[in-house]
Amino acid sequence: MKKNNKFIFGNWKMNMTYNEVSAFSKTFNKLTRKDKILKKTNIQYGVAPTFLSILPARSMLKSNVIVGAQNAAGIEKGAYTSQISYSQLKEFDINYVILGHSEVRQYLHESDTMINAKALKLLDNKMIPIICIGESLAEYKKKKTIAVLEKQLVADCANISPQLASQVIIAYEPIWAIGTGITPTINEIKTTCNKIRKILVNIFGKAGNSVRILYGGSLKPENALDILSLNNVDGGLIGGASMKAESLYKIITSCPEYIRVKKQNEK
């Protein structure tokens, strides 16, 4: 996985019925199939549906669309009612898993220790953890953002070897920006993601530069270009805007690489 290629990933949360997934897939496939510019880029993109919709999405979407999961148990099998194992996902070639989303931390009470254990298990099985970090509104107002993020990163990445750093994706989502329509300023996103990069280098050494950093939190077509053009923003984790095929497609085509290839093609 090359860090300099943007990674755009939709988190559908507890949304999208079978019929909605079908409608989304038809439209999204049509948009991407006819896009000759997109085919010339190395942009990676995909979605994380509900567990019920993972396999339908996998069969309906084109093969180059990554289909991932919103969470996974870090245990292979056993008496864990309601859980889905990482090994059950891998069996169906579902290799990207979101870990530690703020809603999972809040509602399911998952700790950094649990998130780290899951990340290690995924990496051991050649799967990709997308580890979410972010600060609350109270922490943001008290200017504790960096301290909170550093604490999460150190705990969530514990015992991950520098050799596996390039297989780790970090998604920075300020909790107060998720689903609110409120987005940090471009300068705030830039400053925070630059700090995250420094923390990752402190954790992994030079290998920290190979970790992808995604931004999430009210990322939409209207602000995608400005955010995705920042040096230490390697892509986006998209919520509401990813549930409409046209909207997700517009975000993908806002990637600097897409715009650059398009301009070259017009010459």
mmCIF file of C-alpha atoms in Angstrom:
data_model
loop_
_atom_site.group_PDB
_atom_site.id
_atom_site.type_symbol
_atom_site.label_atom_id
_atom_site.label_comp_id
_atom_site.label_asym_id
_atom_site.label_seq_id
_atom_site.Cartn_x
_atom_site.Cartn_y
_atom_site.Cartn_z
ATOM 1 C CA MET A 1 0.000 0.000 0.000
ATOM 2 C CA LYS A 2 1.545 3.270 -1.141
ATOM 3 C CA LYS A 3 0.986 6.157 1.242
ATOM 4 C CA ASN A 4 1.006 8.816 -1.462
ATOM 5 C CA ASN A 5 -2.130 7.378 -3.075
ATOM 6 C CA LYS A 6 -5.301 8.730 -1.499
ATOM 7 C CA PHE A 7 -7.603 6.358 0.369
ATOM 8 C CA ILE A 8 -11.301 7.281 0.507
ATOM 9 C CA PHE A 9 -13.448 5.089 2.731
ATOM 10 C CA GLY A 10 -17.140 5.348 3.573
ATOM 11 C CA ASN A 11 -18.499 4.331 6.977
ATOM 12 C CA TRP A 12 -22.189 3.548 6.531
ATOM 13 C CA LYS A 13 -22.742 2.943 10.248
ATOM 14 C CA MET A 14 -26.205 1.415 10.995
ATOM 15 C CA ASN A 15 -27.698 2.586 7.718
ATOM 16 C CA MET A 16 -28.491 1.294 4.219
ATOM 17 C CA THR A 17 -31.048 -1.456 3.634
ATOM 18 C CA TYR A 18 -30.495 -4.169 1.027
ATOM 19 C CA ASN A 19 -32.472 -2.160 -1.537
ATOM 20 C CA GLU A 20 -30.504 0.990 -0.738
ATOM 21 C CA VAL A 21 -27.206 -0.873 -1.118
ATOM 22 C CA SER A 22 -28.440 -2.183 -4.463
ATOM 23 C CA ALA A 23 -29.424 1.293 -5.684
ATOM 24 C CA PHE A 24 -26.139 2.770 -4.443
ATOM 25 C CA SER A 25 -24.114 0.061 -6.181
ATOM 26 C CA LYS A 26 -25.847 0.490 -9.528
ATOM 27 C CA THR A 27 -25.256 4.237 -9.542
ATOM 28 C CA PHE A 28 -21.697 4.060 -8.172
ATOM 29 C CA ASN A 29 -20.683 1.347 -10.639
ATOM 30 C CA LYS A 30 -22.073 3.412 -13.495
ATOM 31 C CA LEU A 31 -20.194 6.525 -12.405
ATOM 32 C CA THR A 32 -16.843 4.771 -11.949
ATOM 33 C CA ARG A 33 -17.178 2.475 -14.973
ATOM 34 C CA LYS A 34 -17.345 5.333 -17.437
ATOM 35 C CA ASP A 35 -14.647 7.431 -15.716
ATOM 36 C CA LYS A 36 -11.489 6.965 -17.784
ATOM 37 C CA ILE A 37 -9.582 9.440 -15.604
ATOM 38 C CA LEU A 38 -10.184 7.468 -12.403
ATOM 39 C CA LYS A 39 -8.825 4.330 -14.060
ATOM 40 C CA LYS A 40 -5.513 6.142 -14.632
ATOM 41 C CA THR A 41 -5.076 7.007 -10.952
ATOM 42 C CA ASN A 42 -4.023 4.898 -7.974
ATOM 43 C CA ILE A 43 -6.763 6.238 -5.710
ATOM 44 C CA GLN A 44 -8.212 3.524 -3.460
ATOM 45 C CA TYR A 45 -11.820 3.731 -2.342
ATOM 46 C CA GLY A 46 -14.420 1.633 -0.604
ATOM 47 C CA VAL A 47 -17.150 1.373 2.015
ATOM 48 C CA ALA A 48 -17.827 -0.321 5.341
ATOM 49 C CA PRO A 49 -21.467 -1.492 5.388
ATOM 50 C CA THR A 50 -23.341 -3.134 8.260
ATOM 51 C CA PHE A 51 -22.472 -6.799 8.823
ATOM 52 C CA LEU A 52 -25.707 -7.835 7.079
ATOM 53 C CA SER A 53 -24.819 -5.786 4.000
ATOM 54 C CA ILE A 54 -21.139 -6.685 3.645
ATOM 55 C CA LEU A 55 -21.630 -9.665 1.351
ATOM 56 C CA PRO A 56 -24.388 -8.085 -0.772
ATOM 57 C CA ALA A 57 -22.187 -4.995 -1.195
ATOM 58 C CA ARG A 58 -19.219 -7.193 -2.079
ATOM 59 C CA SER A 59 -21.228 -8.913 -4.832
ATOM 60 C CA MET A 60 -22.934 -5.764 -6.134
ATOM 61 C CA LEU A 61 -19.991 -3.354 -6.237
ATOM 62 C CA LYS A 62 -17.210 -3.578 -8.814
ATOM 63 C CA SER A 63 -14.278 -5.727 -7.761
ATOM 64 C CA ASN A 64 -11.905 -2.769 -7.344
ATOM 65 C CA VAL A 65 -14.146 -1.235 -4.663
ATOM 66 C CA ILE A 66 -12.845 -2.156 -1.200
ATOM 67 C CA VAL A 67 -15.538 -3.508 1.104
ATOM 68 C CA GLY A 68 -14.564 -3.444 4.767
ATOM 69 C CA ALA A 69 -16.123 -3.883 8.194
ATOM 70 C CA GLN A 70 -17.052 -1.405 10.910
ATOM 71 C CA ASN A 71 -15.597 -3.554 13.694
ATOM 72 C CA ALA A 72 -14.465 -7.098 14.466
ATOM 73 C CA ALA A 73 -13.818 -9.271 17.473
ATOM 74 C CA GLY A 74 -10.141 -9.916 18.089
ATOM 75 C CA ILE A 75 -10.916 -13.541 18.887
ATOM 76 C CA GLU A 76 -11.053 -16.248 16.230
ATOM 77 C CA LYS A 77 -14.178 -18.070 17.492
ATOM 78 C CA GLY A 78 -16.039 -19.020 20.625
ATOM 79 C CA ALA A 79 -19.029 -18.318 22.860
ATOM 80 C CA TYR A 80 -19.263 -14.602 22.164
ATOM 81 C CA THR A 81 -22.887 -13.987 21.222
ATOM 82 C CA SER A 82 -23.465 -11.097 18.773
ATOM 83 C CA GLN A 83 -19.794 -10.821 17.769
ATOM 84 C CA ILE A 84 -18.196 -11.207 14.324
ATOM 85 C CA SER A 85 -14.676 -12.629 14.252
ATOM 86 C CA TYR A 86 -11.803 -11.227 12.226
ATOM 87 C CA SER A 87 -11.330 -14.728 10.786
ATOM 88 C CA GLN A 88 -14.944 -14.856 9.581
ATOM 89 C CA LEU A 89 -14.375 -11.580 7.723
ATOM 90 C CA LYS A 90 -11.077 -12.677 6.233
ATOM 91 C CA GLU A 91 -12.698 -15.847 4.899
ATOM 92 C CA PHE A 92 -14.700 -13.591 2.565
ATOM 93 C CA ASP A 93 -11.722 -11.390 1.696
ATOM 94 C CA ILE A 94 -12.909 -8.538 3.935
ATOM 95 C CA ASN A 95 -9.508 -7.243 5.017
ATOM 96 C CA TYR A 96 -10.104 -3.628 6.098
ATOM 97 C CA VAL A 97 -11.636 -3.120 9.537
ATOM 98 C CA ILE A 98 -12.515 0.112 11.331
ATOM 99 C CA LEU A 99 -11.455 0.033 14.986
ATOM 100 C CA GLY A 100 -12.103 2.417 17.860
ATOM 101 C CA HIS A 101 -14.683 4.660 16.238
ATOM 102 C CA SER A 102 -15.890 7.183 18.802
ATOM 103 C CA GLU A 103 -19.372 5.636 18.766
ATOM 104 C CA VAL A 104 -17.887 2.211 19.523
ATOM 105 C CA ARG A 105 -15.776 3.686 22.306
ATOM 106 C CA GLN A 106 -18.826 5.454 23.730
ATOM 107 C CA TYR A 107 -21.657 2.940 23.305
ATOM 108 C CA LEU A 108 -19.753 -0.362 23.462
ATOM 109 C CA HIS A 109 -17.192 0.928 25.965
ATOM 110 C CA GLU A 110 -14.206 -0.341 23.989
ATOM 111 C CA SER A 111 -10.943 0.728 25.581
ATOM 112 C CA ASP A 112 -7.602 1.512 23.958
ATOM 113 C CA THR A 113 -6.354 -1.825 25.299
ATOM 114 C CA MET A 114 -9.138 -3.674 23.466
ATOM 115 C CA ILE A 115 -8.572 -1.687 20.288
ATOM 116 C CA ASN A 116 -4.841 -2.401 20.396
ATOM 117 C CA ALA A 117 -5.450 -6.150 20.873
ATOM 118 C CA LYS A 118 -7.735 -6.167 17.836
ATOM 119 C CA ALA A 119 -5.241 -4.206 15.740
ATOM 120 C CA LEU A 120 -2.463 -6.656 16.573
ATOM 121 C CA LYS A 121 -4.665 -9.632 15.675
ATOM 122 C CA LEU A 122 -5.639 -8.056 12.330
ATOM 123 C CA LEU A 123 -2.033 -7.308 11.448
ATOM 124 C CA ASP A 124 -0.978 -10.831 12.384
ATOM 125 C CA ASN A 125 -3.497 -12.051 9.820
ATOM 126 C CA LYS A 126 -2.458 -9.611 7.072
ATOM 127 C CA MET A 127 -5.543 -7.456 7.549
ATOM 128 C CA ILE A 128 -5.639 -3.648 7.719
ATOM 129 C CA PRO A 129 -6.804 -1.848 10.885
ATOM 130 C CA ILE A 130 -8.281 1.625 10.412
ATOM 131 C CA ILE A 131 -7.820 3.025 13.915
ATOM 132 C CA CYS A 132 -9.998 6.006 14.807
ATOM 133 C CA ILE A 133 -8.848 8.696 17.205
ATOM 134 C CA GLY A 134 -10.414 11.990 18.188
ATOM 135 C CA GLU A 135 -11.127 14.486 20.930
ATOM 136 C CA SER A 136 -14.438 15.587 22.458
ATOM 137 C CA LEU A 137 -15.779 19.130 22.262
ATOM 138 C CA ALA A 138 -14.828 19.730 25.909
ATOM 139 C CA GLU A 139 -11.274 18.531 25.268
ATOM 140 C CA TYR A 140 -11.055 20.673 22.132
ATOM 141 C CA LYS A 141 -12.210 23.779 24.011
ATOM 142 C CA LYS A 142 -9.646 23.117 26.747
ATOM 143 C CA LYS A 143 -6.925 22.825 24.058
ATOM 144 C CA LYS A 144 -6.226 19.206 25.010
ATOM 145 C CA THR A 145 -6.557 17.854 21.458
ATOM 146 C CA ILE A 146 -2.922 16.834 20.937
ATOM 147 C CA ALA A 147 -2.534 15.351 24.410
ATOM 148 C CA VAL A 148 -5.679 13.253 23.914
ATOM 149 C CA LEU A 149 -4.618 12.071 20.458
ATOM 150 C CA GLU A 150 -1.110 11.196 21.624
ATOM 151 C CA LYS A 151 -2.464 9.126 24.516
ATOM 152 C CA GLN A 152 -4.775 7.246 22.143
ATOM 153 C CA LEU A 153 -2.091 6.679 19.511
ATOM 154 C CA VAL A 154 0.512 5.398 21.962
ATOM 155 C CA ALA A 155 -1.983 2.959 23.497
ATOM 156 C CA ASP A 156 -3.665 1.874 20.254
ATOM 157 C CA CYS A 157 -0.337 1.271 18.471
ATOM 158 C CA ALA A 158 1.434 -0.460 21.356
ATOM 159 C CA ASN A 159 3.588 -3.426 20.315
ATOM 160 C CA ILE A 160 3.018 -2.864 16.599
ATOM 161 C CA SER A 161 6.403 -3.285 14.945
ATOM 162 C CA PRO A 162 7.814 -0.560 12.643
ATOM 163 C CA GLN A 163 7.854 -3.212 9.889
ATOM 164 C CA LEU A 164 4.041 -3.295 9.998
ATOM 165 C CA ALA A 165 3.521 0.464 10.302
ATOM 166 C CA SER A 166 2.717 0.864 6.595
ATOM 167 C CA GLN A 167 -0.244 -1.501 7.084
ATOM 168 C CA VAL A 168 -1.798 0.739 9.733
ATOM 169 C CA ILE A 169 -4.291 3.472 8.874
ATOM 170 C CA ILE A 170 -5.118 6.215 11.377
ATOM 171 C CA ALA A 171 -8.393 8.097 11.014
ATOM 172 C CA TYR A 172 -8.512 11.412 12.850
ATOM 173 C CA GLU A 173 -12.120 12.316 13.587
ATOM 174 C CA PRO A 174 -12.765 15.175 16.008
ATOM 175 C CA ILE A 175 -15.814 13.812 17.838
ATOM 176 C CA TRP A 176 -17.494 17.197 17.860
ATOM 177 C CA ALA A 177 -17.404 17.297 14.035
ATOM 178 C CA ILE A 178 -18.937 13.866 13.374
ATOM 179 C CA GLY A 179 -22.388 14.223 11.859
ATOM 180 C CA THR A 180 -22.761 17.807 13.081
ATOM 181 C CA GLY A 181 -21.959 19.620 9.858
ATOM 182 C CA ILE A 182 -19.299 21.516 11.816
ATOM 183 C CA THR A 183 -15.791 21.107 10.444
ATOM 184 C CA PRO A 184 -12.497 22.338 11.929
ATOM 185 C CA THR A 185 -10.786 25.036 9.910
ATOM 186 C CA ILE A 186 -8.353 23.916 7.237
ATOM 187 C CA ASN A 187 -5.517 25.291 9.364
ATOM 188 C CA GLU A 188 -6.714 23.293 12.394
ATOM 189 C CA ILE A 189 -6.868 20.077 10.353
ATOM 190 C CA LYS A 190 -3.434 20.793 8.889
ATOM 191 C CA THR A 191 -1.865 21.536 12.290
ATOM 192 C CA THR A 192 -3.439 18.514 13.977
ATOM 193 C CA CYS A 193 -2.535 16.046 11.216
ATOM 194 C CA ASN A 194 1.034 17.368 11.180
ATOM 195 C CA LYS A 195 1.199 16.727 14.941
ATOM 196 C CA ILE A 196 -0.226 13.231 14.444
ATOM 197 C CA ARG A 197 2.547 12.536 11.936
ATOM 198 C CA LYS A 198 5.179 13.602 14.472
ATOM 199 C CA ILE A 199 3.645 11.357 17.128
ATOM 200 C CA LEU A 200 3.642 8.421 14.694
ATOM 201 C CA VAL A 201 7.328 9.039 13.925
ATOM 202 C CA ASN A 202 8.024 9.059 17.661
ATOM 203 C CA ILE A 203 6.233 5.705 17.966
ATOM 204 C CA PHE A 204 7.554 3.945 14.850
ATOM 205 C CA GLY A 205 10.672 5.897 13.912
ATOM 206 C CA LYS A 206 10.994 6.699 10.213
ATOM 207 C CA ALA A 207 8.354 4.052 9.484
ATOM 208 C CA GLY A 208 5.832 6.453 11.014
ATOM 209 C CA ASN A 209 5.950 8.351 7.731
ATOM 210 C CA SER A 210 4.415 5.342 5.982
ATOM 211 C CA VAL A 211 1.264 5.306 8.124
ATOM 212 C CA ARG A 212 -1.729 6.728 6.301
ATOM 213 C CA ILE A 213 -3.626 9.493 8.097
ATOM 214 C CA LEU A 214 -7.263 9.977 7.106
ATOM 215 C CA TYR A 215 -9.458 12.890 8.111
ATOM 216 C CA GLY A 216 -13.074 12.319 9.049
ATOM 217 C CA GLY A 217 -15.828 14.486 10.481
ATOM 218 C CA SER A 218 -18.255 16.313 8.179
ATOM 219 C CA LEU A 219 -16.021 15.753 5.150
ATOM 220 C CA LYS A 220 -18.168 16.349 2.061
ATOM 221 C CA PRO A 221 -17.817 17.270 -1.622
ATOM 222 C CA GLU A 222 -17.824 20.987 -0.788
ATOM 223 C CA ASN A 223 -14.694 20.851 1.403
ATOM 224 C CA ALA A 224 -13.018 17.678 0.102
ATOM 225 C CA LEU A 225 -10.469 19.330 -2.205
ATOM 226 C CA ASP A 226 -9.169 21.707 0.470
ATOM 227 C CA ILE A 227 -8.853 18.937 3.060
ATOM 228 C CA LEU A 228 -7.444 16.239 0.756
ATOM 229 C CA SER A 229 -4.805 18.668 -0.569
ATOM 230 C CA LEU A 230 -3.119 18.902 2.834
ATOM 231 C CA ASN A 231 0.299 17.194 3.090
ATOM 232 C CA ASN A 232 -0.448 14.878 5.984
ATOM 233 C CA VAL A 233 -3.996 14.005 4.978
ATOM 234 C CA ASP A 234 -3.752 10.776 3.002
ATOM 235 C CA GLY A 235 -7.472 10.333 2.499
ATOM 236 C CA GLY A 236 -10.818 10.515 4.219
ATOM 237 C CA LEU A 237 -13.160 8.465 6.379
ATOM 238 C CA ILE A 238 -16.590 9.592 5.228
ATOM 239 C CA GLY A 239 -19.867 9.220 7.092
ATOM 240 C CA GLY A 240 -23.135 10.649 5.783
ATOM 241 C CA ALA A 241 -21.706 11.846 2.476
ATOM 242 C CA SER A 242 -20.634 8.285 1.599
ATOM 243 C CA MET A 243 -24.179 6.931 1.544
ATOM 244 C CA LYS A 244 -25.032 8.693 -1.694
ATOM 245 C CA ALA A 245 -23.171 7.348 -4.702
ATOM 246 C CA GLU A 246 -22.880 10.730 -6.395
ATOM 247 C CA SER A 247 -21.563 12.354 -3.225
ATOM 248 C CA LEU A 248 -18.893 9.702 -2.568
ATOM 249 C CA TYR A 249 -17.872 9.845 -6.227
ATOM 250 C CA LYS A 250 -17.479 13.639 -6.041
ATOM 251 C CA ILE A 251 -15.196 13.269 -3.020
ATOM 252 C CA ILE A 252 -13.068 10.698 -4.841
ATOM 253 C CA THR A 253 -12.763 12.954 -7.864
ATOM 254 C CA SER A 254 -11.725 15.821 -5.572
ATOM 255 C CA CYS A 255 -8.457 14.029 -4.788
ATOM 256 C CA PRO A 256 -5.454 16.043 -6.027
ATOM 257 C CA GLU A 257 -4.208 13.021 -7.979
ATOM 258 C CA TYR A 258 -7.469 12.819 -9.914
ATOM 259 C CA ILE A 259 -7.378 16.521 -10.748
ATOM 260 C CA ARG A 260 -3.718 16.284 -11.813
ATOM 261 C CA VAL A 261 -4.357 13.326 -14.132
ATOM 262 C CA LYS A 262 -7.420 15.052 -15.543
ATOM 263 C CA LYS A 263 -5.412 18.156 -16.423
ATOM 264 C CA GLN A 264 -2.711 16.040 -18.038
ATOM 265 C CA ASN A 265 -5.344 14.223 -20.061
ATOM 266 C CA GLU A 266 -6.768 17.518 -21.330
ATOM 267 C CA LYS A 267 -3.444 18.658 -22.799
#
